[in-house]
CSV table of C-alpha atoms in Angstrom, one decimal:
chain,number,residue,atom,x,y,z
A,1,MET,CA,61.0,98.6,86.2
A,2,LYS,CA,61.2,101.3,88.7
A,3,SER,CA,64.9,100.6,89.5
A,4,THR,CA,65.7,100.6,85.8
A,5,LEU,CA,64.0,104.0,85.4
A,6,LEU,CA,65.8,105.4,88.4
A,7,ALA,CA,69.2,104.3,87.0
A,8,LEU,CA,68.4,106.0,83.7
A,9,ILE,CA,67.4,109.2,85.4
A,10,LEU,CA,70.7,109.2,87.4
A,11,ILE,CA,72.7,108.5,84.3
A,12,CYS,CA,70.9,111.3,82.4
A,13,SER,CA,71.3,113.7,85.3
A,14,THR,CA,75.0,113.0,85.5
A,15,THR,CA,75.4,113.5,81.7
A,16,ALA,CA,73.4,116.7,81.7
A,17,PHE,CA,75.7,118.3,84.3
A,18,ALA,CA,78.9,116.7,83.2
A,19,LYS,CA,81.9,119.0,83.1
A,20,PRO,CA,85.1,118.7,80.9
A,21,VAL,CA,87.9,116.8,82.7
A,22,LYS,CA,90.7,119.2,83.7
A,23,TYR,CA,94.1,117.7,84.1
A,24,ALA,CA,96.3,120.7,84.0
A,25,ASP,CA,96.4,124.5,84.6
A,26,SER,CA,97.5,126.7,81.7
A,27,TYR,CA,99.0,130.1,81.9
A,28,SER,CA,101.6,132.2,80.1
A,29,ILE,CA,105.0,133.4,81.1
A,30,GLU,CA,106.8,136.3,79.5
A,31,SER,CA,109.7,134.7,77.6
A,32,ILE,CA,112.8,136.8,77.2
A,33,ALA,CA,114.2,134.2,74.8
A,34,PHE,CA,111.3,134.7,72.3
A,35,ASP,CA,110.3,138.2,73.4
A,36,GLU,CA,106.6,137.1,73.7
A,37,PRO,CA,104.3,135.2,76.1
A,38,ARG,CA,104.7,131.4,76.1
A,39,GLU,CA,102.1,128.9,77.3
A,40,VAL,CA,103.1,126.6,80.2
A,41,MET,CA,100.8,123.9,81.4
A,42,VAL,CA,101.1,122.4,84.9
A,43,ALA,CA,99.5,119.2,86.2
A,44,LEU,CA,99.8,118.9,90.0
A,45,PRO,CA,99.6,115.6,91.8
A,46,GLU,CA,96.4,114.7,93.7
A,47,SER,CA,98.0,115.1,97.1
A,48,TYR,CA,99.7,118.4,96.4
A,49,GLU,CA,97.2,120.5,98.3
A,50,THR,CA,96.6,118.1,101.2
A,51,ASN,CA,100.4,117.5,101.7
A,52,PRO,CA,101.7,121.0,102.2
A,53,SER,CA,105.2,120.0,103.2
A,54,GLY,CA,105.7,117.3,100.5
A,55,LEU,CA,108.2,117.7,97.6
A,56,TYR,CA,107.5,116.3,94.2
A,57,PRO,CA,109.8,115.3,91.3
A,58,VAL,CA,109.1,117.1,88.0
A,59,ILE,CA,108.6,115.9,84.4
A,60,TYR,CA,109.1,118.6,81.8
A,61,THR,CA,107.3,117.8,78.6
A,62,VAL,CA,108.6,119.5,75.5
A,63,ARG,CA,105.8,120.3,73.0
A,64,GLY,CA,103.4,120.0,76.0
A,65,GLN,CA,100.3,121.2,74.1
A,66,LEU,CA,100.3,117.8,72.4
A,67,ASP,CA,102.1,115.4,74.7
A,68,LEU,CA,101.3,116.4,78.2
A,69,LEU,CA,98.2,114.1,78.4
A,70,SER,CA,100.3,111.1,77.4
A,71,VAL,CA,102.7,111.7,80.2
A,72,VAL,CA,99.9,112.2,82.8
A,73,ALA,CA,98.2,109.0,81.5
A,74,ALA,CA,101.4,107.0,81.9
A,75,ILE,CA,101.9,108.3,85.5
A,76,ASP,CA,98.3,107.4,86.4
A,77,MET,CA,98.9,103.8,85.1
A,78,LEU,CA,102.0,103.4,87.4
A,79,SER,CA,100.5,105.0,90.5
A,80,SER,CA,101.9,102.3,92.7
A,81,GLU,CA,105.2,101.8,90.9
A,82,ALA,CA,106.5,105.4,90.9
A,83,PRO,CA,106.1,108.6,92.9
A,84,GLU,CA,103.6,111.3,92.2
A,85,PHE,CA,104.8,114.0,89.9
A,86,ILE,CA,104.4,117.6,89.0
A,87,VAL,CA,104.1,117.5,85.2
A,88,VAL,CA,105.0,120.6,83.2
A,89,GLY,CA,104.1,121.0,79.5
A,90,ILE,CA,106.0,123.7,77.5
A,91,SER,CA,104.3,124.9,74.3
A,92,GLY,CA,106.5,124.7,71.3
A,93,SER,CA,106.5,124.0,67.5
A,94,GLY,CA,108.7,121.8,65.3
A,95,SER,CA,111.1,124.4,63.9
A,96,GLU,CA,111.9,125.6,67.4
A,97,PHE,CA,113.3,122.2,68.3
A,98,ILE,CA,116.0,122.2,65.5
A,99,PRO,CA,119.5,122.3,67.0
A,100,SER,CA,121.7,125.2,65.9
A,101,LYS,CA,124.4,124.4,63.3
A,102,ASN,CA,127.1,126.1,65.3
A,103,GLY,CA,126.3,124.4,68.6
A,104,GLU,CA,125.0,127.6,70.2
A,105,GLN,CA,122.1,127.4,72.6
A,106,THR,CA,118.8,127.8,70.8
A,107,ASP,CA,115.9,130.1,71.9
A,108,PHE,CA,113.8,127.1,73.0
A,109,SER,CA,116.8,125.8,75.1
A,110,ARG,CA,117.0,129.2,76.8
A,111,LEU,CA,113.3,129.1,77.3
A,112,LEU,CA,113.5,125.7,79.0
A,113,HIS,CA,116.7,126.1,81.0
A,114,ASN,CA,116.7,129.8,81.9
A,115,GLU,CA,113.0,130.6,82.2
A,116,VAL,CA,110.6,127.6,82.7
A,117,VAL,CA,112.7,125.5,85.0
A,118,PRO,CA,113.6,128.4,87.4
A,119,HIS,CA,110.0,129.5,87.3
A,120,ILE,CA,108.7,126.0,88.3
A,121,GLU,CA,111.4,125.6,91.0
A,122,LYS,CA,110.4,129.0,92.5
A,123,GLU,CA,106.6,128.6,92.4
A,124,TYR,CA,106.2,124.9,93.3
A,125,ARG,CA,107.5,122.5,95.9
A,126,VAL,CA,109.8,120.5,93.7
A,127,ALA,CA,112.1,117.6,94.7
A,128,PRO,CA,115.7,117.4,93.3
A,129,PHE,CA,114.7,114.9,90.6
A,130,SER,CA,113.5,115.9,87.2
A,131,ILE,CA,112.9,114.2,83.8
A,132,LEU,CA,112.9,115.8,80.3
A,133,VAL,CA,110.5,114.1,77.9
A,134,GLY,CA,109.9,114.8,74.2
A,135,HIS,CA,108.3,113.0,71.2
A,136,SER,CA,109.2,113.2,67.5
A,137,ALA,CA,110.8,116.6,66.7
A,138,ALA,CA,110.7,117.4,70.4
A,139,ALA,CA,112.5,114.1,71.1
A,140,LYS,CA,115.2,115.3,68.7
A,141,PHE,CA,115.5,118.4,71.0
A,142,VAL,CA,115.7,116.2,74.1
A,143,THR,CA,118.4,114.0,72.6
A,144,ASN,CA,120.4,117.0,71.5
A,145,ASP,CA,120.0,118.6,74.9
A,146,TRP,CA,121.3,115.4,76.5
A,147,LEU,CA,124.3,115.4,74.1
A,148,ALA,CA,125.0,119.1,74.7
A,149,ASN,CA,124.4,119.1,78.5
A,150,GLY,CA,123.2,115.7,79.8
A,151,SER,CA,123.2,116.4,83.5
A,152,ASP,CA,120.7,119.3,83.9
A,153,PHE,CA,117.9,116.7,84.3
A,154,SER,CA,118.0,113.4,86.3
A,155,SER,CA,116.8,111.4,83.3
A,156,TYR,CA,115.9,112.0,79.6
A,157,TYR,CA,113.2,110.2,77.5
A,158,ALA,CA,113.3,110.6,73.7
A,159,ILE,CA,110.2,109.0,72.1
A,160,SER,CA,110.7,108.3,68.3
A,161,PRO,CA,113.1,111.2,67.8
A,162,GLU,CA,113.4,112.5,64.2
A,163,LEU,CA,116.8,111.3,63.2
A,164,HIS,CA,116.5,111.5,59.4
A,165,ASN,CA,119.3,114.1,58.7
A,166,GLY,CA,121.9,112.3,60.8
A,167,ALA,CA,122.9,115.4,62.8
A,168,ILE,CA,122.2,113.7,66.1
A,169,ASN,CA,124.2,110.6,65.2
A,170,THR,CA,127.1,112.8,64.0
A,171,LEU,CA,127.2,114.6,67.4
A,172,ALA,CA,126.9,111.4,69.3
A,173,LYS,CA,129.9,109.9,67.5
A,174,SER,CA,132.0,113.0,68.4
A,175,LEU,CA,131.7,112.2,72.2
A,176,ASN,CA,134.0,109.9,73.9
A,177,GLU,CA,133.1,107.4,76.7
A,178,LYS,CA,134.4,109.7,79.5
A,179,GLU,CA,132.0,112.4,78.4
A,180,ILE,CA,129.1,110.0,78.2
A,181,VAL,CA,129.6,108.5,81.6
A,182,LYS,CA,129.2,112.0,83.2
A,183,LYS,CA,125.7,112.3,81.8
A,184,SER,CA,122.3,111.3,83.2
A,185,PRO,CA,120.5,108.2,81.8
A,186,LEU,CA,118.8,108.6,78.4
A,187,LEU,CA,116.1,106.4,77.0
A,188,ILE,CA,115.4,106.4,73.3
A,189,SER,CA,112.5,104.5,71.8
A,190,MET,CA,111.5,103.9,68.2
A,191,GLY,CA,108.2,102.8,66.8
A,192,ASN,CA,107.5,101.2,63.4
A,193,GLU,CA,109.2,104.0,61.3
A,194,ASP,CA,110.5,104.5,57.8
A,195,LYS,CA,113.8,102.9,56.8
A,196,ARG,CA,115.9,106.1,57.1
A,197,MET,CA,114.8,106.8,60.6
A,198,GLN,CA,115.1,103.2,61.6
A,199,SER,CA,118.6,103.0,60.2
A,200,MET,CA,119.7,106.1,62.2
A,201,PHE,CA,118.2,104.5,65.4
A,202,ASP,CA,120.0,101.2,64.7
A,203,GLU,CA,123.3,103.1,64.2
A,204,LEU,CA,123.0,104.9,67.5
A,205,ASN,CA,122.2,101.6,69.2
A,206,THR,CA,125.5,100.1,68.0
A,207,LEU,CA,127.7,102.9,69.3
A,208,GLY,CA,129.6,101.3,72.1
A,209,THR,CA,130.4,104.7,73.8
A,210,LEU,CA,126.7,105.2,74.5
A,211,LYS,CA,126.1,101.9,76.3
A,212,ALA,CA,126.9,103.2,79.8
A,213,LYS,CA,124.1,105.7,79.9
A,214,VAL,CA,121.7,105.1,76.9
A,215,SER,CA,119.0,102.5,76.7
A,216,PHE,CA,117.1,101.7,73.5
A,217,ILE,CA,113.6,100.3,73.1
A,218,GLN,CA,112.2,99.1,69.7
A,219,TYR,CA,108.4,99.0,69.5
A,220,ASN,CA,107.7,97.1,66.3
A,221,ASP,CA,104.0,97.0,67.2
A,222,GLN,CA,103.7,100.7,67.8
A,223,THR,CA,103.3,103.6,65.3
A,224,HIS,CA,105.2,106.9,65.5
A,225,MET,CA,102.3,108.3,67.6
A,226,SER,CA,101.2,105.3,69.8
A,227,GLY,CA,104.5,104.7,71.5
A,228,ARG,CA,104.3,107.7,73.8
A,229,VAL,CA,102.6,106.2,76.8
A,230,ASN,CA,104.6,102.9,76.5
A,231,THR,CA,107.9,104.8,76.5
A,232,VAL,CA,107.1,107.0,79.5
A,233,MET,CA,105.9,103.9,81.4
A,234,SER,CA,109.1,102.0,80.5
A,235,GLY,CA,111.2,105.0,81.5
A,236,LEU,CA,109.6,105.4,84.9
A,237,ARG,CA,109.9,101.8,85.7
A,238,SER,CA,113.6,102.0,85.0
A,239,SER,CA,114.1,105.3,86.8
A,240,PHE,CA,112.1,104.1,89.8
A,241,ASN,CA,112.8,100.4,89.9
A,242,ASN,CA,112.0,98.8,93.3
A,243,TRP,CA,110.0,101.9,94.3
A,244,LYS,CA,107.1,99.8,95.5
A,245,PRO,CA,108.0,97.5,98.4
A,246,SER,CA,107.2,93.8,98.2
A,247,LYS,CA,104.1,92.5,99.9
A,248,LYS,CA,106.4,90.7,102.4
A,249,VAL,CA,108.0,94.1,103.3
A,250,GLU,CA,104.6,95.9,103.5
A,251,SER,CA,103.1,93.3,105.7
A,252,GLY,CA,106.1,92.5,107.9
A,253,GLN,CA,107.7,94.4,110.7
A,254,PHE,CA,107.1,98.2,110.5
A,255,GLU,CA,110.8,98.9,110.9
A,256,VAL,CA,111.5,97.1,107.6
A,257,LEU,CA,108.9,99.1,105.8
A,258,GLN,CA,110.4,102.3,107.2
A,259,ALA,CA,113.8,101.2,106.1
A,260,HIS,CA,112.5,100.8,102.5
A,261,TYR,CA,111.3,104.3,102.3
A,262,HIS,CA,114.4,105.7,104.1
A,263,GLU,CA,116.5,104.1,101.3
A,264,LEU,CA,114.3,105.6,98.6
A,265,SER,CA,114.7,109.0,100.3
A,266,LYS,CA,118.5,108.6,100.2
A,267,ARG,CA,118.4,107.4,96.6
A,268,PHE,CA,116.4,110.3,95.2
A,269,GLY,CA,117.5,113.1,97.5
A,270,TYR,CA,114.2,114.0,99.2
A,271,GLU,CA,111.9,112.6,101.9
A,272,VAL,CA,109.7,109.8,100.4
A,273,ALA,CA,106.9,109.3,102.8
A,274,ILE,CA,105.1,106.0,103.4
A,275,PRO,CA,101.8,106.3,101.6
A,276,LEU,CA,98.8,106.9,103.9
A,277,GLU,CA,96.8,104.2,102.1
A,278,THR,CA,99.6,101.7,102.8
A,279,MET,CA,99.6,102.5,106.5
A,280,LYS,CA,95.8,102.4,106.7
A,281,ARG,CA,95.7,99.0,105.0
A,282,GLU,CA,98.5,97.5,107.0
A,283,SER,CA,97.2,98.8,110.4
A,284,ALA,CA,93.9,97.1,109.7
A,285,PHE,CA,95.6,93.9,108.6
A,286,HIS,CA,97.7,93.7,111.8
A,287,SER,CA,94.9,94.8,114.1
A,288,ALA,CA,92.6,92.0,112.8
A,289,SER,CA,95.3,89.3,113.4
A,290,ASN,CA,95.2,86.9,116.3
A,291,SER,CA,98.9,87.5,116.9
A,292,LYS,CA,100.0,89.9,119.7
A,293,GLU,CA,103.2,90.6,117.7
A,294,ARG,CA,101.1,91.9,114.8
A,295,TRP,CA,99.0,94.0,117.2
A,296,GLN,CA,102.3,95.8,118.2
A,297,VAL,CA,103.0,96.4,114.5
A,298,ALA,CA,99.6,98.1,114.1
A,299,SER,CA,100.3,100.2,117.2
A,300,ASP,CA,103.7,101.2,115.7
A,301,ILE,CA,102.1,102.2,112.5
A,302,ILE,CA,99.5,104.4,114.2
A,303,GLU,CA,102.1,106.0,116.4
A,304,TYR,CA,104.3,106.8,113.4
A,305,ALA,CA,101.4,108.1,111.3
A,306,LEU,CA,99.8,110.3,113.9
A,307,THR,CA,103.1,111.7,115.1
A,308,LYS,CA,103.7,112.8,111.5
A,309,THR,CA,100.2,114.4,111.3
A,310,SER,CA,97.3,114.1,113.7
A,311,ASN,CA,95.1,115.2,110.8
A,312,ASP,CA,95.1,111.6,109.5
A,313,ALA,CA,93.2,110.3,112.6
A,314,ASP,CA,89.9,110.4,110.9
A,315,GLU,CA,91.3,108.3,108.0
A,316,PHE,CA,92.2,105.6,110.5
A,317,PHE,CA,88.9,105.9,112.3
A,318,GLY,CA,87.2,105.4,108.9
A,319,ILE,CA,89.2,102.2,108.4
A,320,ALA,CA,88.1,101.0,111.9
A,321,ASP,CA,84.5,101.6,110.9
A,322,GLU,CA,84.9,99.6,107.7
A,323,MET,CA,86.4,96.7,109.6
A,324,ILE,CA,83.1,96.4,111.7
A,325,GLY,CA,81.2,96.0,108.4
A,326,TYR,CA,83.5,93.1,107.6
A,327,GLY,CA,82.9,91.4,110.9
A,328,MET,CA,86.3,92.4,112.4
A,329,ILE,CA,84.9,93.7,115.6
A,330,LYS,CA,87.8,93.0,117.9
A,331,GLY,CA,90.3,94.2,115.3
A,332,SER,CA,88.4,97.5,114.9
A,333,ALA,CA,88.3,98.0,118.7
A,334,ARG,CA,92.1,97.4,118.9
A,335,LEU,CA,92.7,99.9,116.1
A,336,VAL,CA,90.6,102.5,117.8
A,337,SER,CA,92.4,102.0,121.0
A,338,TYR,CA,95.8,102.6,119.3
A,339,ILE,CA,94.5,105.8,117.8
A,340,CYS,CA,93.2,107.0,121.2
A,341,GLU,CA,96.5,106.2,122.8
A,342,GLN,CA,98.0,108.8,120.6
A,343,LEU,CA,95.1,111.3,120.6
A,344,PRO,CA,93.2,110.9,123.9
A,345,ASP,CA,91.5,114.2,123.4
A,346,HIS,CA,90.0,113.4,120.1
A,347,SER,CA,86.2,113.6,120.1
A,348,LYS,CA,85.9,109.9,119.2
A,349,CYS,CA,88.0,108.9,122.1
A,350,LYS,CA,85.8,110.4,124.8
């Protein structure tokens, strides 16, 4: 009875002092294109403050006041399958996303390309990889931006774009295959929509000139609204396929694991670091083994990690302490010895 009462008190106390979840910072920039302040929302990755030298790819979300949370949720679900991102939401409304009839750059396009992107690249540590995402009317903007430019971002995701009036299809038909090949990949998804919108999507899907760079996903079990997270997840899995190393690579020779992340760095144009959690887990795994060969792998991991930053020493000491709790006494002692080989002056090594 007492334990039940205590649990209730703890639950009630937590509820009483609960605070709203904050997943992005919001501020305004002075837009020259619109001659007024425009809201920009920025969600930074969890490691941004603790990894001061790290670079992060960026996802720009058109109509961010409605769709930023969906993008953040999709990234969270794929935490081991894709990198951490800076997610930027740009506030906008439906009429601002309509392409100009004469092909000139719209005010919202100027806001995005000339103002928001330069601002983010100046103020944050961004990697040379970016994705433009939009849903519904904003997806129409994304598709049109791809057709007009197509290489300003590394990938484009258009979620259930509004295609009713056929303008996007007409522009797509006007481009030849050589023009398409020069563009970045584009993903277009469609939920269970009305016949007119579906027919426009199907028509785009049959254009042979688009096949080299455009992927199509049909979600018959999703509505116009519910396909947002699914599409971003599918897009990220495609953009970052083979991001996570296999278990064989993770638990094998450390040189092989290093090679995997070196290849990712070459592929995406910035240093992709081996996750600290991976190194902690594998150093414990190898230290607890009965194989001297694996002990050397653990030593290599510790040397690599602490050469990168000695600030991670306490993280590895923490793993060594946990190993004792699981009965891995000898393995824990080995791990501590490898840490102290690198940092003999550490307080826990004296």
